[in-house]
JSON list of C-alpha atoms in Angstrom, two decimals:
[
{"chain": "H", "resi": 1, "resn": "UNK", "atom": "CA", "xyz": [-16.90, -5.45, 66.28]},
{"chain": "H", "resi": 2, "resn": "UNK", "atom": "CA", "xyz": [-13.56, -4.90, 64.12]},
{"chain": "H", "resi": 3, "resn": "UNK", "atom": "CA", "xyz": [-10.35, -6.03, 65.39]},
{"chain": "H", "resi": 4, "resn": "UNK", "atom": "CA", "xyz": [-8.01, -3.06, 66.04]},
{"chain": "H", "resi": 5, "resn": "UNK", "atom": "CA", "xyz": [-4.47, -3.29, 65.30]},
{"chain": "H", "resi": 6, "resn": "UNK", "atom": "CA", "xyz": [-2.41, -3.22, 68.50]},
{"chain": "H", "resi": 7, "resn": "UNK", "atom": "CA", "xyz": [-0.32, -0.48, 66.11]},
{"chain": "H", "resi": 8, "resn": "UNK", "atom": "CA", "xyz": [-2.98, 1.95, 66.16]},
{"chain": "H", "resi": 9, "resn": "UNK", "atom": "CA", "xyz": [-3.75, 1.82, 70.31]},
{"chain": "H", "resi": 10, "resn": "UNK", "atom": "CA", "xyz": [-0.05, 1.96, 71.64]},
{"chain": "H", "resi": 11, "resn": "UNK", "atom": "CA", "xyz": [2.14, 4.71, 71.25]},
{"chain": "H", "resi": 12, "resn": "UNK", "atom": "CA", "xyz": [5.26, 5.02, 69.79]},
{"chain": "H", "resi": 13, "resn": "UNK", "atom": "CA", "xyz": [8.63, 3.99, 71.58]},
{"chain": "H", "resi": 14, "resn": "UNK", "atom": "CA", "xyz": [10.07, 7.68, 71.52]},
{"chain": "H", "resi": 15, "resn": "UNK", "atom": "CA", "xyz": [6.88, 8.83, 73.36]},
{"chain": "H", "resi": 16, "resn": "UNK", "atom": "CA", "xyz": [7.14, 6.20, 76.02]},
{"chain": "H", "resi": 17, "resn": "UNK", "atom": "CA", "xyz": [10.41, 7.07, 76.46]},
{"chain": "H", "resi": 18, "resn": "UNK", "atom": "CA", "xyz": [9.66, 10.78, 77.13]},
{"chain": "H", "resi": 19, "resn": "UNK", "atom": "CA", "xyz": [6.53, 9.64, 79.68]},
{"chain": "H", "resi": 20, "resn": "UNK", "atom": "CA", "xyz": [8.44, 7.18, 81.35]},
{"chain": "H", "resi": 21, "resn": "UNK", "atom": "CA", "xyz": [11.31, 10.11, 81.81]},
{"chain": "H", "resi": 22, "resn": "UNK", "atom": "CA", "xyz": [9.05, 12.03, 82.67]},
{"chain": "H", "resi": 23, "resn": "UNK", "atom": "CA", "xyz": [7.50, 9.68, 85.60]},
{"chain": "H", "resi": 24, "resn": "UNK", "atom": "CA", "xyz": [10.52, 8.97, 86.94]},
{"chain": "H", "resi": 25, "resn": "UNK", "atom": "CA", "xyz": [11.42, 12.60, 87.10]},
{"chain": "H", "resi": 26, "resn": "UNK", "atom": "CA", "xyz": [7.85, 12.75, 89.43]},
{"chain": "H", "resi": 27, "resn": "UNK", "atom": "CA", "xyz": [8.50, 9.49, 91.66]},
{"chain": "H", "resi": 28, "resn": "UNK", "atom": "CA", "xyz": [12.15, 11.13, 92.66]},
{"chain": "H", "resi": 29, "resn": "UNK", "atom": "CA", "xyz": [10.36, 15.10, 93.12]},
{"chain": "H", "resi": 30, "resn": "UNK", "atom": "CA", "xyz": [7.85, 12.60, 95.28]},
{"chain": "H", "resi": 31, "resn": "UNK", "atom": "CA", "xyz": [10.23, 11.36, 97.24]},
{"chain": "H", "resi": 32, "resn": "UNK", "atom": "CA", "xyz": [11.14, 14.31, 99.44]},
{"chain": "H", "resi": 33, "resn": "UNK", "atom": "CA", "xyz": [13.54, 13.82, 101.74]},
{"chain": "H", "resi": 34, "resn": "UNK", "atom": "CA", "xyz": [12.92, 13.61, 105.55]},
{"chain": "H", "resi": 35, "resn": "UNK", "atom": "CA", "xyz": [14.98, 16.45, 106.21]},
{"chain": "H", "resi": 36, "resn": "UNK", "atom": "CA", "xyz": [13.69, 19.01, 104.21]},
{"chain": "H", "resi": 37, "resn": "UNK", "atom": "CA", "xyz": [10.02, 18.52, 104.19]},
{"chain": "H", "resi": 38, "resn": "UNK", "atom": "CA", "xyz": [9.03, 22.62, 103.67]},
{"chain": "H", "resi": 39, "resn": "UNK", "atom": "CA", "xyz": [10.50, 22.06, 100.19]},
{"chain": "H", "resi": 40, "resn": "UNK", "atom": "CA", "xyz": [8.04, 20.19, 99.17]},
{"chain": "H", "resi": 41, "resn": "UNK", "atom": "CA", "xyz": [5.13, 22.38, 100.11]},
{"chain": "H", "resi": 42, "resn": "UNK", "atom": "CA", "xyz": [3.93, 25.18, 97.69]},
{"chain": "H", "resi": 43, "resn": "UNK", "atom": "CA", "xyz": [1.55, 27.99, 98.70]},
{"chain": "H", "resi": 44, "resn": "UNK", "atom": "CA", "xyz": [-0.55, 29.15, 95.81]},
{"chain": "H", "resi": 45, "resn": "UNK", "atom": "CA", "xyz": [-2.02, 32.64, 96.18]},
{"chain": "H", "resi": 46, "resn": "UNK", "atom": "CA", "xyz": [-5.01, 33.24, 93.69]},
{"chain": "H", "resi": 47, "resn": "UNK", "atom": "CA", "xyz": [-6.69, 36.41, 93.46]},
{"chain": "H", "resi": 48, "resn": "UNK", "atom": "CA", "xyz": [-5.55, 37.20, 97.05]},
{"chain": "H", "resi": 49, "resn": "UNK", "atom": "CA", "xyz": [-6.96, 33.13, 98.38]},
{"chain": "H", "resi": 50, "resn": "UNK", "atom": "CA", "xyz": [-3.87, 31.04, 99.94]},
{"chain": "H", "resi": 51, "resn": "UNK", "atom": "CA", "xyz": [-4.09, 27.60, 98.81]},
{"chain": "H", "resi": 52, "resn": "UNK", "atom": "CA", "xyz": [-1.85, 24.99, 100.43]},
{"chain": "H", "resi": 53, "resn": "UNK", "atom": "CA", "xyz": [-0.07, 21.80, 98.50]},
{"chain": "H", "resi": 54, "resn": "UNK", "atom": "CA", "xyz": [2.73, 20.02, 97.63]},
{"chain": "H", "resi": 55, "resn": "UNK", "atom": "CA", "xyz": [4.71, 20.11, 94.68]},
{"chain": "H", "resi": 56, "resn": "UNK", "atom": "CA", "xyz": [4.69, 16.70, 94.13]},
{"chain": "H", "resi": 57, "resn": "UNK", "atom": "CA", "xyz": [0.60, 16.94, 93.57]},
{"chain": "H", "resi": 58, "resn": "UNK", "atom": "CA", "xyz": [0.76, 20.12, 91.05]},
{"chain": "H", "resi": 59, "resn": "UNK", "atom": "CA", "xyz": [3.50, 18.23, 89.35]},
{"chain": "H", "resi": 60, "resn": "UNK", "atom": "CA", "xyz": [1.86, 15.19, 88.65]},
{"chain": "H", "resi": 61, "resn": "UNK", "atom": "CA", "xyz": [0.77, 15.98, 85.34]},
{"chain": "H", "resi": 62, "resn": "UNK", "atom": "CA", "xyz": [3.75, 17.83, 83.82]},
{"chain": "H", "resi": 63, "resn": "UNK", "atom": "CA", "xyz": [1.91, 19.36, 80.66]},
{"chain": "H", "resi": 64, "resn": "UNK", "atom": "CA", "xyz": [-0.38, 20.84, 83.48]},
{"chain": "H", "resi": 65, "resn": "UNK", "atom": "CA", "xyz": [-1.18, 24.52, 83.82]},
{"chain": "H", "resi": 66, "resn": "UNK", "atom": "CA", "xyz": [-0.35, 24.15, 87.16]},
{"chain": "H", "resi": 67, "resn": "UNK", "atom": "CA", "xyz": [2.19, 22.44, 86.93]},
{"chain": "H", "resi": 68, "resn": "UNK", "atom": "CA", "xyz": [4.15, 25.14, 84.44]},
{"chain": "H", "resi": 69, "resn": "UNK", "atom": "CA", "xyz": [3.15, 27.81, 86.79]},
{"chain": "H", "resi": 70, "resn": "UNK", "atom": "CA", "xyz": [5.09, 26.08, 89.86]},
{"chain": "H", "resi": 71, "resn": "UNK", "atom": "CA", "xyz": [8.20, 25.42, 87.38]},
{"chain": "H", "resi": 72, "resn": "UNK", "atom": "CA", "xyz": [8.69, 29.27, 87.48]},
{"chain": "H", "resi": 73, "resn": "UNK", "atom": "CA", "xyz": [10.19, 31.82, 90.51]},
{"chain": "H", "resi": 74, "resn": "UNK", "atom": "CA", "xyz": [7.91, 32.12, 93.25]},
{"chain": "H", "resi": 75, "resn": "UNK", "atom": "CA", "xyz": [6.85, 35.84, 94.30]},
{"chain": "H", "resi": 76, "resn": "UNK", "atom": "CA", "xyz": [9.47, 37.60, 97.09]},
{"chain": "H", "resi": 77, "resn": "UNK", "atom": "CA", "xyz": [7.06, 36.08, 99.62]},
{"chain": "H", "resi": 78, "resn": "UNK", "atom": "CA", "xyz": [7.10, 32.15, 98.47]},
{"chain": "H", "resi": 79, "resn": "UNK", "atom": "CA", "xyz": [4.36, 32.19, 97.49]},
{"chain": "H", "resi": 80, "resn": "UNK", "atom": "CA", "xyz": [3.16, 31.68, 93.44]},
{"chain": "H", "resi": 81, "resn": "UNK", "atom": "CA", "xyz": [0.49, 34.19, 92.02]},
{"chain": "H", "resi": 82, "resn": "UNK", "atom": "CA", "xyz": [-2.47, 33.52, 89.91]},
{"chain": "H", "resi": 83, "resn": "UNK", "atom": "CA", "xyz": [-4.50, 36.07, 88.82]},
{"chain": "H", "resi": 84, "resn": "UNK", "atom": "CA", "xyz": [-8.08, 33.90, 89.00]},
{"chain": "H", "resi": 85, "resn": "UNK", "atom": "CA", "xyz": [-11.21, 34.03, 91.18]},
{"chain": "H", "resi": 86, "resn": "UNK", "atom": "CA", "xyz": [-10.48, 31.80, 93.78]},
{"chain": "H", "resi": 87, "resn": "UNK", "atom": "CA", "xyz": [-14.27, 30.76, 94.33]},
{"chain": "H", "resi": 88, "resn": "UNK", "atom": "CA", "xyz": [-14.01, 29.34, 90.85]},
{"chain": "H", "resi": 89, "resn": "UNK", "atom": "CA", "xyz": [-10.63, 27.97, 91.57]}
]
């Protein structure tokens, strides 16, 4: 096997950068505070299903689908829509 240069496998410094913004953006959402715990929890509604979680779990992956849809206004209810079959869900 061929030696790889370590160039090739790591990324460059300006992406880190971004990612390791973009973690520590995550580990402070993560860290909700004691006193405001309902924040934290997001109610997903798809196709008329209620799915439970917190934001800190559909925000782990920032580039997510999920995670864009939770970065927008929540319907008059709380709750955020997505118009999917929730068996497939």
């Amino acid at each position: 096997l061929g030696r790889r240069s370590s160039a090739a496998v790591a990324p460059p410094r300006a992406a880190m950068a971004e990612c390791m913004g973009c973690v520590k953006g995550l580990l402070g959402l993560c860290r909700a505070s004691p006193q405001a715990p309902g924040e934290q929890r997001v109610e997903l509604n798809v196709g008329g299903r209620r799915f439970n979680s917190s934001r800190c779990t559909l925000a782990k992956y920032p580039s997510s689908k999920l995670a864009s849809w939770i970065s927008g206004q929540p319907e008059e209810n709380g709750s955020y829509f997505i118009d999917r079959d929730p068996h497939s869900f």
